[in-house]
Coordinates of C-alpha atoms in Angstrom, one line a residue:
X21 CA -7.5 -21.6 4.3
X22 CA -9.9 -23.5 6.6
X23 CA -13.5 -24.1 5.5
X24 CA -16.0 -21.7 7.1
X25 CA -18.9 -23.1 9.3
X26 CA -22.6 -22.4 8.3
X27 CA -22.8 -19.8 11.1
X28 CA -19.7 -17.9 10.1
X29 CA -20.9 -18.0 6.4
X30 CA -24.2 -16.5 7.5
X31 CA -22.6 -13.8 9.6
X32 CA -20.1 -12.9 6.7
X33 CA -23.0 -12.8 4.2
X34 CA -24.9 -10.4 6.7
X35 CA -21.8 -8.2 6.9
X36 CA -21.3 -8.1 3.2
X37 CA -24.9 -7.4 2.6
X38 CA -24.8 -4.5 5.1
X39 CA -21.7 -3.1 3.3
X40 CA -23.2 -3.3 0.0
X41 CA -26.4 -1.6 1.2
X42 CA -24.4 1.2 2.9
X43 CA -22.5 1.7 -0.3
X44 CA -25.5 2.0 -2.5
X45 CA -27.3 4.3 -0.1
X46 CA -24.3 6.5 0.1
X47 CA -24.1 7.1 -3.7
X48 CA -26.9 9.7 -3.5
X49 CA -25.3 11.5 -0.6
X50 CA -23.5 14.8 -1.6
X51 CA -19.7 14.1 -1.8
X52 CA -19.0 17.0 0.6
X53 CA -20.7 15.0 3.4
X54 CA -17.7 12.6 3.1
X55 CA -15.4 15.3 4.5
X56 CA -18.0 16.1 7.3
X57 CA -17.6 12.4 8.2
X58 CA -13.8 12.5 8.2
X59 CA -13.8 15.5 10.6
X60 CA -16.3 13.6 12.9
X61 CA -13.9 10.6 12.9
X62 CA -10.9 12.8 13.7
X63 CA -12.6 14.5 16.5
X64 CA -13.7 11.2 18.0
X65 CA -10.3 9.6 17.8
X66 CA -8.8 12.8 19.4
X67 CA -11.1 12.5 22.3
X68 CA -10.5 8.8 22.7
X69 CA -6.6 8.9 22.5
X70 CA -6.1 7.6 25.9
X71 CA -8.6 4.8 25.6
X72 CA -7.1 3.7 22.1
X73 CA -3.6 3.8 23.6
X74 CA -4.6 1.7 26.5
X75 CA -6.0 -0.9 24.1
X76 CA -2.9 -0.8 22.2
X77 CA -0.8 -1.4 25.4
X78 CA -3.0 -4.6 25.9
X79 CA -1.9 -5.8 22.4
X80 CA 1.8 -4.9 23.0
X81 CA 1.8 -6.6 26.4
X82 CA 0.4 -9.8 24.8
X83 CA 3.1 -9.6 22.2
X84 CA 6.2 -8.8 24.4
X85 CA 7.5 -9.3 27.9
X86 CA 6.0 -6.8 30.1
X87 CA 9.1 -6.1 32.0
X88 CA 11.2 -5.2 29.1
X89 CA 10.2 -4.8 25.5
X90 CA 13.7 -5.9 24.5
X91 CA 13.8 -8.9 27.0
X92 CA 12.1 -11.2 24.4
X93 CA 8.9 -11.4 22.6
X94 CA 6.3 -13.7 24.0
X95 CA 4.6 -14.6 20.7
X96 CA 7.8 -14.3 18.8
X97 CA 9.4 -16.9 21.0
X98 CA 6.4 -19.2 20.4
X99 CA 6.8 -18.7 16.7
X100 CA 3.7 -16.7 16.3
X101 CA 4.8 -13.2 16.0
X102 CA 8.1 -11.7 14.5
X103 CA 10.0 -8.8 16.0
X104 CA 9.1 -6.7 12.9
X105 CA 5.4 -7.2 13.5
X106 CA 5.8 -6.1 17.0
X107 CA 7.4 -3.0 15.9
X108 CA 4.6 -2.2 13.5
X109 CA 2.0 -2.9 16.2
X110 CA 3.1 -0.1 18.6
X111 CA 0.8 2.9 18.3
X112 CA 2.6 4.6 21.1
X113 CA 5.8 5.4 19.3
X114 CA 6.5 9.2 19.3
X115 CA 4.3 11.0 16.7
X116 CA 2.5 7.9 15.4
X117 CA -0.9 8.6 16.8
X118 CA -0.7 12.3 15.7
X119 CA 0.4 11.1 12.3
X120 CA -2.7 8.9 12.2
X121 CA -4.9 11.8 12.9
X122 CA -3.2 14.1 10.5
X123 CA -3.7 11.6 7.8
X124 CA -7.4 11.9 8.2
X125 CA -7.1 15.7 7.7
X126 CA -4.8 15.2 4.7
X127 CA -7.2 12.9 3.0
X128 CA -10.1 15.3 3.7
X129 CA -8.1 18.2 2.0
X130 CA -7.6 16.2 -1.1
X131 CA -9.8 16.7 -4.2
X132 CA -12.9 14.4 -4.4
X133 CA -11.7 11.6 -6.8
X134 CA -15.1 10.7 -7.9
X135 CA -17.3 12.6 -10.6
X136 CA -14.2 13.5 -12.7
X137 CA -14.7 13.6 -16.4
X138 CA -11.8 11.8 -18.1
X139 CA -13.4 11.4 -21.6
X140 CA -16.1 13.3 -23.5
X141 CA -17.4 12.9 -27.0
X142 CA -20.2 13.9 -29.2
X143 CA -21.3 10.7 -31.0
X144 CA -23.8 12.4 -33.2
X145 CA -26.1 15.4 -33.1
X146 CA -27.7 15.7 -29.7
X147 CA -25.9 12.5 -28.4
X148 CA -23.1 13.0 -25.9
X149 CA -20.9 10.5 -24.0
X150 CA -18.7 10.9 -20.9
X151 CA -16.4 8.6 -18.9
X152 CA -16.8 9.6 -15.2
X153 CA -14.8 8.3 -12.2
X154 CA -16.9 6.4 -9.6
X155 CA -16.1 4.3 -6.6
X156 CA -15.1 0.6 -6.9
X157 CA -17.8 -0.4 -4.4
X158 CA -17.2 -2.7 -1.3
X159 CA -13.6 -3.3 -0.4
X160 CA -12.4 -6.1 1.8
X161 CA -9.0 -5.0 3.3
X162 CA -6.9 -7.6 5.2
X163 CA -3.8 -6.5 7.1
X164 CA -1.3 -7.6 9.7
X165 CA -0.3 -5.8 12.9
X166 CA -0.5 -2.1 12.0
X167 CA -3.7 -0.9 13.8
X168 CA -3.6 2.6 12.3
X169 CA -4.3 1.0 9.0
X170 CA -7.9 0.8 10.2
X171 CA -8.0 4.6 10.3
X172 CA -6.0 5.1 7.1
X173 CA -8.2 2.7 5.0
X174 CA -11.4 4.1 6.5
X175 CA -10.4 7.7 5.6
X176 CA -9.5 6.8 2.0
X177 CA -12.6 4.6 1.6
X178 CA -15.0 7.3 2.8
X179 CA -13.3 10.0 0.7
X180 CA -13.5 7.9 -2.4
X181 CA -17.0 6.7 -1.7
X182 CA -16.2 3.0 -1.2
X183 CA -17.6 1.0 1.8
X184 CA -15.0 -1.2 3.5
X185 CA -14.8 -4.4 5.6
X186 CA -11.5 -4.5 7.6
X187 CA -9.7 -7.5 9.1
X188 CA -6.6 -6.8 11.1
X189 CA -4.2 -9.4 12.6
X190 CA -5.2 -11.0 16.0
X191 CA -2.1 -9.3 17.5
X192 CA -3.8 -6.0 17.1
X193 CA -7.4 -7.1 18.0
X194 CA -8.0 -4.8 20.9
X195 CA -6.8 -1.7 19.1
X196 CA -8.4 -2.4 15.8
X197 CA -11.7 -3.4 17.3
X198 CA -11.9 -0.2 19.4
X199 CA -10.9 2.0 16.4
X200 CA -13.6 0.4 14.2
X201 CA -16.2 1.0 16.9
X202 CA -15.1 4.7 17.3
X203 CA -15.3 5.2 13.5
X204 CA -18.8 3.7 13.4
X205 CA -19.8 5.9 16.4
X206 CA -18.6 9.0 14.5
X207 CA -20.3 7.9 11.3
X208 CA -23.6 7.5 13.1
X209 CA -23.6 11.3 13.6
X210 CA -23.3 12.0 9.8
X211 CA -25.1 11.3 6.5
X212 CA -22.8 8.4 5.9
X213 CA -24.2 5.0 7.1
X214 CA -22.4 3.6 10.2
X215 CA -22.0 0.2 8.4
X216 CA -20.1 1.9 5.7
X217 CA -16.9 0.9 7.6
X218 CA -17.1 -2.5 9.4
X219 CA -14.5 -4.8 10.9
X220 CA -14.2 -8.6 11.5
X221 CA -11.8 -10.4 13.8
X222 CA -11.6 -14.1 13.1
X223 CA -10.1 -16.1 10.3
X224 CA -13.3 -18.0 9.7
X225 CA -15.1 -14.8 8.9
X226 CA -12.5 -14.0 6.3
X227 CA -12.8 -17.3 4.8
X228 CA -16.5 -16.7 4.4
X229 CA -16.2 -13.2 3.2
X230 CA -13.9 -14.4 0.3
X231 CA -16.8 -16.3 -1.0
X232 CA -19.1 -13.2 -1.0
X233 CA -18.2 -12.1 -4.6
X234 CA -21.9 -11.1 -5.1
X235 CA -21.3 -8.2 -2.6
X236 CA -17.6 -7.6 -2.3
X237 CA -15.9 -6.0 -5.4
X238 CA -12.1 -5.9 -4.4
X239 CA -9.9 -7.7 -1.8
X240 CA -6.8 -5.7 -0.7
X241 CA -4.4 -7.7 1.5
X242 CA -1.5 -6.1 3.3
X243 CA 1.0 -8.6 4.7
X244 CA 3.5 -11.2 3.8
X245 CA 3.7 -13.5 0.9
X246 CA 1.9 -16.3 2.6
X247 CA -1.1 -14.2 3.4
X248 CA -1.5 -12.7 -0.1
X249 CA -0.9 -16.0 -1.8
X250 CA -3.5 -17.8 0.4
X251 CA -6.1 -15.1 -0.3
X252 CA -5.5 -15.2 -4.1
X253 CA -5.9 -19.0 -4.1
X254 CA -9.1 -18.8 -2.1
X255 CA -11.4 -16.2 -3.8
X256 CA -13.1 -15.3 -6.9
X257 CA -13.1 -11.6 -5.9
X258 CA -10.4 -9.6 -7.7
X259 CA -7.2 -9.1 -5.4
X260 CA -5.0 -6.0 -5.5
X261 CA -2.0 -5.7 -3.3
X262 CA 1.7 -6.8 -2.8
X263 CA 3.4 -9.6 -1.0
X264 CA 7.0 -9.1 -0.2
X265 CA 8.9 -5.9 0.0
X266 CA 12.3 -7.0 -1.4
X267 CA 13.8 -3.5 -2.3
X268 CA 17.2 -2.8 -3.7
X269 CA 19.8 0.0 -3.8
X270 CA 22.4 0.0 -6.7
X271 CA 25.5 2.0 -6.3
X272 CA 26.6 2.9 -10.0
X273 CA 30.1 3.6 -11.0
X274 CA 29.6 7.3 -10.8
X275 CA 28.0 7.3 -7.3
X276 CA 29.1 10.1 -5.1
X277 CA 30.3 9.0 -1.7
X278 CA 28.1 11.1 0.5
X279 CA 25.0 10.3 -1.5
X280 CA 25.7 6.6 -1.6
X281 CA 26.3 6.4 2.2
X282 CA 23.3 8.4 3.1
X283 CA 20.9 6.6 0.8
X284 CA 22.2 3.1 1.4
X285 CA 22.2 3.6 5.3
X286 CA 18.7 5.2 5.5
X287 CA 17.1 2.9 3.0
X288 CA 18.2 0.0 5.3
X289 CA 18.0 1.2 8.9
X290 CA 15.2 4.0 9.0
X291 CA 12.4 1.7 9.8
X292 CA 13.5 -1.9 9.1
X293 CA 10.1 -3.4 9.6
X294 CA 8.6 -1.4 6.7
X295 CA 8.0 -3.0 3.2
X296 CA 10.0 -0.2 1.6
X297 CA 13.1 -0.9 3.5
X298 CA 16.0 -2.0 1.3
X299 CA 17.1 -5.7 1.5
X300 CA 19.6 -5.8 -1.3
X301 CA 22.5 -3.7 -2.0
X302 CA 24.2 -3.9 -5.6
X303 CA 27.8 -2.5 -6.0
X304 CA 29.4 -1.7 -9.3
X305 CA 32.5 -3.6 -9.8
X306 CA 34.6 -0.5 -10.1
X307 CA 33.7 0.5 -6.6
X308 CA 34.8 -2.6 -4.7
X309 CA 38.1 -1.0 -3.4
X310 CA 37.1 2.5 -3.2
X311 CA 33.4 3.4 -2.2
X312 CA 32.1 -0.1 -1.1
X313 CA 34.4 -0.3 2.0
X314 CA 33.2 3.0 3.2
X315 CA 29.6 2.2 2.7
X316 CA 30.2 -1.1 4.4
X317 CA 31.8 0.6 7.4
X318 CA 28.9 3.0 7.8
X319 CA 26.4 0.1 7.8
X320 CA 28.6 -2.0 10.2
X321 CA 28.6 1.1 12.5
X322 CA 24.9 0.7 12.5
X323 CA 25.2 -3.0 13.4
X324 CA 23.8 -4.1 10.0
X325 CA 24.9 -7.7 9.1
X326 CA 26.1 -8.0 5.4
X327 CA 25.5 -11.2 3.5
X328 CA 28.0 -10.8 0.6
X329 CA 29.0 -12.6 -2.4
X330 CA 32.7 -13.5 -2.8
X331 CA 33.8 -10.2 -4.4
X332 CA 32.1 -7.8 -2.1
X333 CA 33.1 -9.9 1.0
X334 CA 36.8 -10.0 0.2
X335 CA 36.8 -6.3 -0.4
X336 CA 35.9 -5.4 3.1
X337 CA 38.1 -7.9 4.9
X338 CA 40.1 -5.1 6.5
X339 CA 37.1 -3.0 7.5
X340 CA 36.7 -2.8 11.2
X341 CA 33.8 -5.1 12.4
X342 CA 33.6 -7.0 9.2
X343 CA 34.7 -10.3 10.8
X344 CA 31.6 -10.1 13.1
X345 CA 29.1 -8.6 10.6
X346 CA 30.1 -9.7 7.2
X347 CA 29.5 -13.3 6.0
X348 CA 29.1 -15.3 2.8
X349 CA 25.7 -15.0 1.0
X350 CA 23.7 -18.0 -0.1
X351 CA 21.3 -18.2 -3.0
X352 CA 18.2 -17.6 -0.9
X353 CA 19.6 -14.1 0.3
X354 CA 18.7 -12.6 -3.1
X355 CA 15.0 -13.2 -2.5
X356 CA 14.8 -12.7 1.2
X357 CA 12.8 -10.0 3.0
X358 CA 14.7 -9.7 6.2
X359 CA 12.7 -6.8 7.9
X360 CA 15.7 -6.5 10.1
X361 CA 19.3 -5.4 10.2
X362 CA 20.6 -7.6 7.4
X363 CA 21.7 -6.6 3.9
X364 CA 22.3 -8.9 1.0
X365 CA 25.2 -7.5 -1.1
X366 CA 26.6 -8.4 -4.5
X367 CA 28.8 -7.0 -7.2
X368 CA 27.4 -6.1 -10.6
X369 CA 29.1 -5.2 -13.9
X370 CA 26.9 -2.2 -14.6
X371 CA 23.3 -0.9 -14.7
X372 CA 22.0 -3.5 -17.1
X373 CA 23.1 -6.4 -14.9
X374 CA 21.6 -4.6 -11.8
X375 CA 18.2 -4.2 -13.6
X376 CA 18.4 -7.9 -14.6
X377 CA 19.2 -9.0 -11.1
X378 CA 16.3 -6.8 -9.7
X379 CA 13.7 -7.9 -12.3
X380 CA 14.6 -11.6 -11.6
X381 CA 14.8 -11.6 -7.8
X382 CA 12.9 -8.6 -6.3
X383 CA 9.2 -8.2 -5.5
X384 CA 8.9 -5.2 -8.0
X385 CA 8.2 -2.9 -5.1
X386 CA 10.9 -0.1 -4.8
X387 CA 14.4 0.2 -6.2
X388 CA 16.9 3.1 -6.2
X389 CA 20.1 3.8 -8.1
X390 CA 22.8 6.2 -6.9
X391 CA 24.5 7.7 -10.0
X392 CA 25.5 10.9 -11.8
X393 CA 25.0 9.3 -15.2
X394 CA 21.9 10.6 -17.0
X395 CA 22.2 7.5 -19.2
X396 CA 22.1 5.2 -16.2
X397 CA 19.2 7.1 -14.7
X398 CA 17.2 6.7 -17.9
X399 CA 18.0 3.0 -18.2
X400 CA 17.0 2.4 -14.6
X401 CA 13.6 4.0 -14.9
X402 CA 12.8 2.5 -18.1
X403 CA 14.3 -0.9 -17.6
X404 CA 13.1 -1.8 -14.1
X405 CA 9.8 -3.8 -13.8
X406 CA 9.0 -2.1 -10.4
X407 CA 6.2 0.0 -9.1
X408 CA 8.6 2.7 -7.8
X409 CA 11.8 3.5 -9.6
X410 CA 14.0 6.1 -7.8
X411 CA 17.2 8.1 -8.7
X412 CA 19.5 9.3 -5.8
X413 CA 16.6 8.9 -3.2
X414 CA 16.0 6.6 -0.3
X415 CA 13.6 3.7 -0.8
X416 CA 11.7 4.9 2.1
X417 CA 10.1 7.6 0.1
X418 CA 7.6 5.0 -1.4
X419 CA 4.7 5.8 0.9
X420 CA 1.3 7.4 0.2
X421 CA 1.8 10.1 2.7
X422 CA 5.1 11.1 1.5
X423 CA 3.8 11.1 -2.1
X424 CA 1.1 13.6 -1.1
X425 CA -1.7 11.0 -1.5
X426 CA -3.0 11.8 2.0
X427 CA -2.4 8.1 3.1
X428 CA -2.5 4.8 1.4
X429 CA -4.4 1.6 1.4
X430 CA -1.3 -0.3 0.5
X431 CA 1.3 -0.5 -2.1
X432 CA 0.4 -2.5 -5.2
X433 CA 3.0 -4.2 -7.2
X434 CA 0.7 -5.9 -9.6
X435 CA -0.4 -4.8 -13.1
X436 CA -4.1 -3.9 -12.3
X437 CA -5.4 -0.4 -12.6
X438 CA -3.4 0.9 -9.6
X439 CA 0.3 0.5 -9.0
X440 CA 2.7 1.8 -6.2
X441 CA 1.2 3.5 -3.2
X442 CA -2.6 3.2 -3.6
X443 CA -4.4 6.4 -2.5
X444 CA -7.7 7.9 -3.6
X445 CA -7.0 7.6 -7.3
X446 CA -6.4 3.9 -6.9
X447 CA -9.8 3.4 -5.4
X448 CA -11.9 4.7 -8.3
X449 CA -12.9 3.1 -11.5
X450 CA -15.2 4.7 -14.0
X451 CA -18.6 4.4 -15.7
X452 CA -19.8 5.8 -19.1
X453 CA -22.8 8.1 -19.1
X454 CA -24.6 8.9 -22.3
X455 CA -27.4 11.4 -22.8
X456 CA -29.5 12.1 -25.9
X457 CA -31.1 15.5 -26.3
X458 CA -32.8 14.3 -29.6
X459 CA -36.6 15.0 -29.5
X460 CA -37.4 11.3 -30.3
X461 CA -34.3 9.9 -28.3
X462 CA -31.5 8.1 -30.1
X463 CA -31.2 4.7 -31.6
X464 CA -28.2 3.2 -33.5
X465 CA -30.3 3.3 -36.7
X466 CA -30.0 7.1 -36.6
X467 CA -26.3 6.7 -37.1
X468 CA -25.9 3.3 -38.8
X469 CA -27.9 1.3 -41.3
X470 CA -28.2 4.3 -43.7
X471 CA -28.3 6.9 -40.9
X472 CA -26.2 10.0 -40.6
X473 CA -23.1 8.3 -39.2
X474 CA -21.1 9.3 -36.1
X475 CA -19.4 12.6 -35.5
X476 CA -17.1 11.4 -32.8
X477 CA -16.3 15.0 -32.0
X478 CA -14.1 15.6 -28.8
X479 CA -15.9 17.8 -26.2
X480 CA -14.5 19.7 -23.3
X481 CA -14.3 17.4 -20.2
X482 CA -15.7 19.9 -17.8
X483 CA -18.2 18.7 -15.2
X484 CA -20.1 15.4 -15.3
X485 CA -23.6 15.6 -17.1
X486 CA -25.1 14.3 -13.9

């Protein structure tokens, strides 16, 4: 990552300071005002729909041939933008704008995640302790292409009480910049400071912001492996996120044909640019001559290319279209995120080998088994080192909205406090609150050094003391 100039460093510091002040000022605002702010944002975005879609069209035209979206990508042909990113960029896809708006309402309707008592004890007579959820602080969220992420993250940040600084990809600059300005406009009519949600647009600003560990509490990158790795290597701020989405579907020996075909096909083709789209298909060795050719035929019918190991390749030699769509896999296929119509396929001897393969080659994102065996189901969910372990369900379910989280900031595959789709609960931490009701206050000498000792009595969690 390039070194920031002094001017960009100063600008970044000003942005970070403004976010920190907005966060601190907001902590004394009644949490109910967060929902008022979310409704104001939704209303503003509803009224500005045509304006936002016009900006999005500018971004799309900069990324694709104007005459035909399928004639060839301008930036893609220049090596700057992949077809999968172009797909993610389009906010005019049927239902996408409405889904973005509904996500705001869904978040508003969720319980407030802050101010929840998760631990309560009496330490001694007149001395009580509580552990209470609270916001993380200031978030720096960096993402690629998908402009609606601006709104998703803003909604979650506001509801959870976190200030946020957002950086989208340059391919969505018109849409993201407009959305951010509309959000600030809406916030200016509420009790939440308008600088609570800010955006930046250049790479140099990000380089400078990554140095602002005094003011920024958490970095959340959403994008490819190169982006996430680069950020981790260039900041002292904690980083939470995921890099690749190398998801797998495993067809166990007891897999039922209809289930197997439905789940394998949808996991691959429903939205191939998504990080929860399946990239690897594992086949139990007993299914090579029975179920596997039928699944392969269904995938080939959808024009999915199959990169097969020797066993799975030879088993479908007579399947129509296999000569065109099936080919021999290479080692790199097992760790590839295609984000397109390609499946890496290999034979395994059973659920344990499938788990071993996934734990060794996947990105620990989302993996699904198709089976009727309770034992295999149990082994799968306990043995996989993945954030989302599914049984007889499409990998496409791993999504904050589908989980009922309202929406998501991203999907974390790490081992921090939040894992899987990160919604409101993943954006809060906690603080300990202690109150003494003793006439003279409390000191440790009252309980130690010959004092009365500690009672450590559990108390009802109930409401926070303050």
